[in-house]
Structure formats: structure tokens, C-alpha cells
mmCIF file of C-alpha atoms and ligand atoms in Angstrom:
data_model
loop_
_atom_site.group_PDB
_atom_site.id
_atom_site.type_symbol
_atom_site.label_atom_id
_atom_site.label_comp_id
_atom_site.label_asym_id
_atom_site.label_seq_id
_atom_site.Cartn_x
_atom_site.Cartn_y
_atom_site.Cartn_z
ATOM 1 C CA UNK A 1 112.646 -124.917 -200.959
ATOM 2 C CA UNK A 2 113.141 -123.536 -204.459
ATOM 3 C CA UNK A 3 113.922 -119.915 -205.106
ATOM 4 C CA UNK A 4 112.931 -116.294 -205.349
ATOM 5 C CA UNK A 5 114.823 -113.405 -206.968
ATOM 6 C CA UNK A 6 113.582 -109.816 -207.193
ATOM 7 C CA UNK A 7 115.057 -106.650 -208.667
ATOM 8 C CA UNK A 8 114.348 -102.915 -208.684
ATOM 9 C CA UNK A 9 116.741 -100.554 -210.457
ATOM 10 C CA UNK A 10 117.725 -99.072 -213.804
ATOM 11 C CA UNK A 11 118.663 -102.330 -215.529
ATOM 12 C CA UNK A 12 116.686 -104.999 -217.385
ATOM 13 C CA UNK A 13 114.988 -106.833 -214.499
ATOM 14 C CA UNK A 14 114.224 -110.037 -216.430
ATOM 15 C CA UNK A 15 117.868 -110.647 -217.270
ATOM 16 C CA UNK A 16 119.046 -110.193 -213.677
ATOM 17 C CA UNK A 17 116.209 -112.314 -212.288
ATOM 18 C CA UNK A 18 116.693 -115.198 -214.707
ATOM 19 C CA UNK A 19 120.415 -115.231 -214.046
ATOM 20 C CA UNK A 20 119.760 -115.210 -210.282
ATOM 21 C CA UNK A 21 117.251 -118.059 -210.514
ATOM 22 C CA UNK A 22 119.840 -120.134 -212.416
ATOM 23 C CA UNK A 23 122.157 -119.737 -209.439
ATOM 24 C CA UNK A 24 119.451 -121.185 -207.177
ATOM 25 C CA UNK A 25 118.800 -124.232 -209.374
ATOM 26 C CA UNK A 26 120.614 -126.461 -206.871
ATOM 27 C CA UNK A 27 117.588 -126.079 -204.565
ATOM 28 C CA UNK A 28 115.393 -128.071 -206.968
ATOM 29 C CA UNK A 29 112.139 -127.016 -208.702
ATOM 30 C CA UNK A 30 109.544 -128.217 -211.193
ATOM 31 C CA UNK A 31 108.404 -124.967 -212.837
ATOM 32 C CA UNK A 32 109.321 -121.306 -212.963
ATOM 33 C CA UNK A 33 107.897 -117.874 -213.653
ATOM 34 C CA UNK A 34 108.620 -114.185 -213.737
ATOM 35 C CA UNK A 35 106.621 -110.952 -213.432
ATOM 36 C CA UNK A 36 107.879 -107.556 -214.591
ATOM 37 C CA UNK A 37 106.235 -104.141 -214.460
ATOM 38 C CA UNK A 38 105.961 -103.002 -218.075
ATOM 39 C CA UNK A 39 104.155 -99.897 -219.388
ATOM 40 C CA UNK A 40 102.168 -99.502 -216.175
ATOM 41 C CA UNK A 41 100.932 -103.111 -216.145
ATOM 42 C CA UNK A 42 102.363 -106.458 -215.039
ATOM 43 C CA UNK A 43 103.666 -108.953 -217.593
ATOM 44 C CA UNK A 44 103.998 -112.581 -216.484
ATOM 45 C CA UNK A 45 105.745 -115.495 -218.214
ATOM 46 C CA UNK A 46 105.635 -119.012 -216.733
ATOM 47 C CA UNK A 47 106.507 -122.524 -217.797
ATOM 48 C CA UNK A 48 106.959 -126.027 -216.424
ATOM 49 C CA UNK A 49 110.296 -127.803 -216.303
ATOM 50 C CA UNK A 50 113.708 -126.261 -216.530
ATOM 51 C CA UNK A 51 114.546 -122.578 -216.470
ATOM 52 C CA UNK A 52 115.657 -122.986 -220.086
ATOM 53 C CA UNK A 53 111.943 -123.384 -220.955
ATOM 54 C CA UNK A 54 111.162 -120.075 -219.247
ATOM 55 C CA UNK A 55 114.166 -118.488 -220.972
ATOM 56 C CA UNK A 56 112.800 -119.729 -224.302
ATOM 57 C CA UNK A 57 109.416 -118.144 -223.561
ATOM 58 C CA UNK A 58 111.116 -114.881 -222.670
ATOM 59 C CA UNK A 59 113.096 -114.969 -225.909
ATOM 60 C CA UNK A 60 109.840 -115.448 -227.862
ATOM 61 C CA UNK A 61 107.908 -112.830 -225.880
ATOM 62 C CA UNK A 62 110.356 -110.544 -224.050
ATOM 63 C CA UNK A 63 109.408 -108.482 -221.010
ATOM 64 C CA UNK A 64 111.136 -105.135 -220.602
ATOM 65 C CA UNK A 65 111.045 -103.395 -217.274
ATOM 66 C CA UNK A 66 113.045 -102.317 -214.258
ATOM 67 C CA UNK A 67 111.050 -103.910 -211.470
ATOM 68 C CA UNK A 68 110.314 -107.604 -211.264
ATOM 69 C CA UNK A 69 110.273 -110.869 -209.389
ATOM 70 C CA UNK A 70 110.998 -114.459 -210.394
ATOM 71 C CA UNK A 71 110.244 -117.796 -208.758
ATOM 72 C CA UNK A 72 111.140 -121.454 -209.037
ATOM 73 C CA UNK A 73 108.413 -123.711 -207.653
ATOM 74 C CA UNK A 74 108.485 -127.074 -205.937
ATOM 75 C CA UNK A 75 104.814 -127.997 -206.135
ATOM 76 C CA UNK A 76 103.135 -128.906 -202.855
ATOM 77 C CA UNK A 77 99.503 -128.013 -203.672
ATOM 78 C CA UNK A 78 98.449 -128.502 -207.291
ATOM 79 C CA UNK A 79 100.474 -130.342 -209.901
ATOM 80 C CA UNK A 80 103.430 -128.765 -211.684
ATOM 81 C CA UNK A 81 101.793 -126.881 -214.566
ATOM 82 C CA UNK A 82 101.934 -123.459 -216.163
ATOM 83 C CA UNK A 83 98.644 -122.529 -214.474
ATOM 84 C CA UNK A 84 99.974 -123.432 -211.029
ATOM 85 C CA UNK A 85 103.402 -121.854 -211.541
ATOM 86 C CA UNK A 86 104.013 -118.568 -209.747
ATOM 87 C CA UNK A 87 103.606 -115.561 -209.924
ATOM 88 C CA UNK A 88 99.846 -115.550 -209.247
ATOM 89 C CA UNK A 89 97.616 -112.617 -210.206
ATOM 90 C CA UNK A 90 94.647 -110.963 -208.493
ATOM 91 C CA UNK A 91 91.396 -110.530 -210.479
ATOM 92 C CA UNK A 92 92.429 -107.236 -212.061
ATOM 93 C CA UNK A 93 95.948 -108.424 -212.903
ATOM 94 C CA UNK A 94 97.424 -105.483 -211.026
ATOM 95 C CA UNK A 95 99.026 -107.504 -208.265
ATOM 96 C CA UNK A 96 101.212 -110.613 -208.154
ATOM 97 C CA UNK A 97 102.536 -112.832 -205.395
ATOM 98 C CA UNK A 98 105.248 -115.475 -205.303
ATOM 99 C CA UNK A 99 105.741 -117.768 -202.339
ATOM 100 C CA UNK A 100 108.098 -120.443 -201.166
ATOM 101 C CA UNK A 101 106.441 -122.440 -198.401
ATOM 102 C CA UNK A 102 102.986 -123.735 -197.578
ATOM 103 C CA UNK A 103 99.819 -121.861 -196.522
ATOM 104 C CA UNK A 104 98.566 -124.442 -194.056
ATOM 105 C CA UNK A 105 95.129 -122.904 -193.569
ATOM 106 C CA UNK A 106 94.553 -122.253 -197.291
ATOM 107 C CA UNK A 107 91.361 -124.366 -197.507
ATOM 108 C CA UNK A 108 89.544 -122.246 -194.971
ATOM 109 C CA UNK A 109 90.826 -119.002 -196.512
ATOM 110 C CA UNK A 110 89.892 -120.171 -200.003
ATOM 111 C CA UNK A 111 86.327 -120.913 -198.883
ATOM 112 C CA UNK A 112 86.081 -117.511 -197.261
ATOM 113 C CA UNK A 113 87.427 -115.742 -200.355
ATOM 114 C CA UNK A 114 85.177 -117.746 -202.712
ATOM 115 C CA UNK A 115 82.207 -116.701 -200.598
ATOM 116 C CA UNK A 116 83.324 -113.067 -201.020
ATOM 117 C CA UNK A 117 83.298 -113.496 -204.807
ATOM 118 C CA UNK A 118 86.989 -114.111 -205.510
ATOM 119 C CA UNK A 119 87.705 -116.516 -208.367
ATOM 120 C CA UNK A 120 90.735 -118.780 -208.396
ATOM 121 C CA UNK A 121 92.856 -119.483 -211.459
ATOM 122 C CA UNK A 122 95.100 -122.178 -209.939
ATOM 123 C CA UNK A 123 95.017 -125.124 -207.544
ATOM 124 C CA UNK A 124 97.768 -123.719 -205.340
ATOM 125 C CA UNK A 125 97.706 -122.756 -201.685
ATOM 126 C CA UNK A 126 99.668 -119.638 -202.700
ATOM 127 C CA UNK A 127 96.841 -118.002 -204.628
ATOM 128 C CA UNK A 128 94.918 -117.250 -201.422
ATOM 129 C CA UNK A 129 97.662 -114.767 -200.520
ATOM 130 C CA UNK A 130 97.150 -112.581 -203.589
ATOM 131 C CA UNK A 131 93.366 -112.568 -203.097
ATOM 132 C CA UNK A 132 93.761 -111.685 -199.424
ATOM 133 C CA UNK A 133 96.034 -108.755 -200.321
ATOM 134 C CA UNK A 134 93.520 -107.697 -202.994
ATOM 135 C CA UNK A 135 90.696 -107.803 -200.428
ATOM 136 C CA UNK A 136 92.611 -105.556 -198.021
ATOM 137 C CA UNK A 137 93.563 -103.153 -200.857
ATOM 138 C CA UNK A 138 89.871 -102.942 -201.755
ATOM 139 C CA UNK A 139 89.185 -101.928 -198.140
ATOM 140 C CA UNK A 140 91.453 -98.918 -198.736
ATOM 141 C CA UNK A 141 94.791 -100.034 -197.301
ATOM 142 C CA UNK A 142 98.027 -99.242 -199.103
ATOM 143 C CA UNK A 143 100.130 -102.110 -200.418
ATOM 144 C CA UNK A 144 102.342 -102.379 -197.338
ATOM 145 C CA UNK A 145 99.340 -102.341 -195.008
ATOM 146 C CA UNK A 146 97.399 -104.832 -197.121
ATOM 147 C CA UNK A 147 100.335 -107.249 -197.212
ATOM 148 C CA UNK A 148 100.824 -106.926 -193.471
ATOM 149 C CA UNK A 149 97.163 -107.734 -192.817
ATOM 150 C CA UNK A 150 97.220 -110.660 -195.269
ATOM 151 C CA UNK A 151 100.321 -112.114 -193.625
ATOM 152 C CA UNK A 152 98.513 -112.002 -190.297
ATOM 153 C CA UNK A 153 95.898 -114.378 -191.718
ATOM 154 C CA UNK A 154 98.117 -117.149 -193.100
ATOM 155 C CA UNK A 155 99.582 -120.037 -191.136
ATOM 156 C CA UNK A 156 102.796 -121.877 -191.952
ATOM 157 C CA UNK A 157 106.301 -120.978 -193.054
ATOM 158 C CA UNK A 158 106.784 -118.615 -195.995
ATOM 159 C CA UNK A 159 109.083 -116.453 -198.055
ATOM 160 C CA UNK A 160 106.914 -114.023 -200.015
ATOM 161 C CA UNK A 161 107.324 -111.222 -202.540
ATOM 162 C CA UNK A 162 104.452 -108.966 -203.647
ATOM 163 C CA UNK A 163 104.484 -106.603 -206.628
ATOM 164 C CA UNK A 164 101.725 -104.191 -207.683
ATOM 165 C CA UNK A 165 101.343 -102.011 -210.764
ATOM 166 C CA UNK A 166 99.428 -99.529 -208.557
ATOM 167 C CA UNK A 167 102.604 -98.954 -206.516
ATOM 168 C CA UNK A 168 105.176 -99.856 -209.176
ATOM 169 C CA UNK A 169 108.168 -98.393 -207.363
ATOM 170 C CA UNK A 170 108.431 -101.077 -204.689
ATOM 171 C CA UNK A 171 108.779 -104.736 -203.856
ATOM 172 C CA UNK A 172 107.268 -105.926 -200.587
ATOM 173 C CA UNK A 173 109.070 -108.957 -199.176
ATOM 174 C CA UNK A 174 108.469 -110.973 -196.039
ATOM 175 C CA UNK A 175 109.662 -113.999 -194.161
ATOM 176 C CA UNK A 176 107.456 -115.980 -191.791
ATOM 177 C CA UNK A 177 109.080 -119.010 -190.164
ATOM 178 C CA UNK A 178 111.617 -120.939 -192.167
ATOM 179 C CA UNK A 179 110.774 -121.637 -195.791
ATOM 180 C CA UNK A 180 114.176 -120.747 -197.175
ATOM 181 C CA UNK A 181 115.831 -117.461 -196.388
ATOM 182 C CA UNK A 182 115.019 -113.952 -197.534
ATOM 183 C CA UNK A 183 118.125 -111.900 -198.299
ATOM 184 C CA UNK A 184 117.967 -108.244 -199.278
ATOM 185 C CA UNK A 185 120.911 -107.021 -201.379
ATOM 186 C CA UNK A 186 121.791 -103.325 -201.328
ATOM 187 C CA UNK A 187 123.105 -101.624 -204.457
ATOM 188 C CA UNK A 188 123.572 -98.044 -205.707
ATOM 189 C CA UNK A 189 120.227 -96.869 -207.084
ATOM 190 C CA UNK A 190 119.156 -100.497 -207.295
ATOM 191 C CA UNK A 191 118.242 -103.178 -204.784
ATOM 192 C CA UNK A 192 117.732 -106.928 -204.821
ATOM 193 C CA UNK A 193 116.002 -109.713 -202.960
ATOM 194 C CA UNK A 194 116.811 -113.421 -203.122
ATOM 195 C CA UNK A 195 116.312 -116.629 -201.209
ATOM 196 C CA UNK A 196 120.057 -117.061 -201.005
ATOM 197 C CA UNK A 197 123.207 -114.969 -201.475
ATOM 198 C CA UNK A 198 124.653 -116.667 -204.615
ATOM 199 C CA UNK A 199 121.720 -115.343 -206.651
ATOM 200 C CA UNK A 200 122.835 -111.722 -206.207
ATOM 201 C CA UNK A 201 126.505 -111.943 -205.262
ATOM 202 C CA UNK A 202 127.647 -110.701 -208.679
ATOM 203 C CA UNK A 203 125.772 -107.451 -208.056
ATOM 204 C CA UNK A 204 126.367 -106.687 -204.388
ATOM 205 C CA UNK A 205 128.049 -108.037 -201.307
ATOM 206 C CA UNK A 206 126.042 -105.814 -198.974
ATOM 207 C CA UNK A 207 123.307 -108.151 -197.814
ATOM 208 C CA UNK A 208 120.839 -108.247 -194.944
ATOM 209 C CA UNK A 209 118.922 -111.384 -193.967
ATOM 210 C CA UNK A 210 115.351 -111.082 -192.769
ATOM 211 C CA UNK A 211 114.437 -112.846 -189.551
ATOM 212 C CA UNK A 212 111.143 -114.642 -189.211
ATOM 213 C CA UNK A 213 108.219 -112.199 -188.995
ATOM 214 C CA UNK A 214 110.178 -109.400 -190.664
ATOM 215 C CA UNK A 215 109.163 -107.508 -193.792
ATOM 216 C CA UNK A 216 111.034 -105.155 -196.096
ATOM 217 C CA UNK A 217 109.747 -102.495 -198.469
ATOM 218 C CA UNK A 218 112.352 -102.247 -201.202
ATOM 219 C CA UNK A 219 112.455 -99.180 -203.470
ATOM 220 C CA UNK A 220 115.106 -97.978 -205.962
ATOM 221 C CA UNK A 221 117.215 -96.217 -203.375
ATOM 222 C CA UNK A 222 115.993 -97.362 -199.962
ATOM 223 C CA UNK A 223 114.963 -100.405 -197.987
ATOM 224 C CA UNK A 224 112.652 -100.095 -195.000
ATOM 225 C CA UNK A 225 112.662 -102.988 -192.560
ATOM 226 C CA UNK A 226 109.615 -103.722 -190.435
ATOM 227 C CA UNK A 227 108.651 -106.384 -187.963
HETATM 228 N N1 LIG B 301 103.128 -124.311 -201.762
HETATM 229 C C1 LIG B 301 103.378 -123.510 -202.920
HETATM 230 C C2 LIG B 301 102.854 -124.149 -204.184
HETATM 231 O O1 LIG B 301 102.602 -125.322 -204.232
HETATM 232 C C3 LIG B 301 104.839 -123.071 -203.069
HETATM 233 C C4 LIG B 301 105.814 -124.195 -203.173
HETATM 234 C C5 LIG B 301 107.244 -123.675 -203.208
HETATM 235 O O2 LIG B 301 107.849 -123.514 -202.132
HETATM 236 O O3 LIG B 301 107.748 -123.446 -204.319
HETATM 237 O O4 LIG B 301 102.669 -123.443 -205.134
#
């Protein structure tokens, strides 16, 4: 089941995310990663093993930004490795996706995307999601629309967060079926997302759980819920 923590607000996102992921360690994982919007781009750090390894990487090469997402992975498709750890990038490194769950039809989607010229950097089922979103963005959809269309193509149970440096003021989150919960935490001028309440309880007690087939667009001072 593993974990997801996301943050948007005035504080150092990496610190809040890492602390939140530590509070989800009980769910088990084999690798971890984080993406933060920094200077108009997306910085990613990933490592196998314990969160202390990721923390070490972050100490060596810090990421400073106010919007980010972190993930602990329990590998189902592709061995535990840095390359397979989430977040996963699109070709232009302007978009990242993290997922808990399994994309059951990923083989078919991967073939389709390969035929369209997409290149894959990992062995995971998850990477098809970021390429699908990229394909819909290239067709001219905005991030929310592209994510919605991509979610309509994948089969299985998922908790997903998408972050883009083209629309750096938002996190798009979604729950399809049951692959761990998706909890949105409401703050003052800051908002949170997590797979489970303990990850964000220090910051807010105002939480809303997504039902299956619900999405949320989380900005600094608002959350829009969609089905
Ligand atoms: N199926 C995905 C993978 O192997 C996500 C596993 C998870 O829930 O962490 O990357």
C-alpha cells in the first residue's frame, strides 16, 4: 500500500513531505522519492531502501520549493531500484506522477505509447500514466483535463498525484478504487494530501477523504473536488 504525501504552501515542501512519509512507514515500502518545483523546473530525488537513504540524498543535494510530492513504493512491476522509484517524469521533465496501486492494462498502454514515440525510463506500470497525461497535454488539454482523460484509460485501483512545472500552483490528486486512501488536509494558505491522516495531523485536523473516482485540484488557498 505504501504512501503518498503532497504539500503546497509557503513552507519548505521537502521537509514536510519527508516527515509525513516517515509517519506512513508502517505501511511498508522498498524505495522512496520526492519531487519539488524549484526555479520553474521539477527537481526529483529518489533512492532504494529506507527513507533515511532519501534523507541522506536530500542532505547532499537539497531541493528548495513550496510545492511537492513524495512517495514510498512497494514494487509490483519492476524491481526496487532508483530508476523504478517514483516520481516518474515525462520526456520533457516538466511533469511527474506518483502512484500507489497497479495499472492492470499497462502492457497494452505501453505498446500504444511506444508506437506513438514515447520512450520509457523505468520498468514500472506507473510510467504509462505520466506519458498518457503528456500525450493529452500535447493535444492541448490543460493539466486537469489531461489527467482526467488519462485516468479514464487506466484499469485497476490507484491513488495518484500529478505535478507539472507548466502549472506549478497546483497538485492534481485522484483516487480510483481502493489502493490506500487519499486524504486532503486543509490549512491556512497551505494545503496537504496524504494516503493517511497521521502523515499530516501535525499540520491540520481539517481533512476530507476522496471517494473512489473522485479528483481534487489543490492550490495554495483552495481545493476543488470533482468526480
Ligand atoms: N505498481 C506501482 C509500481 O510498481 C506502484 C506500487 C505502489 O503501490 O507503491 O511502481
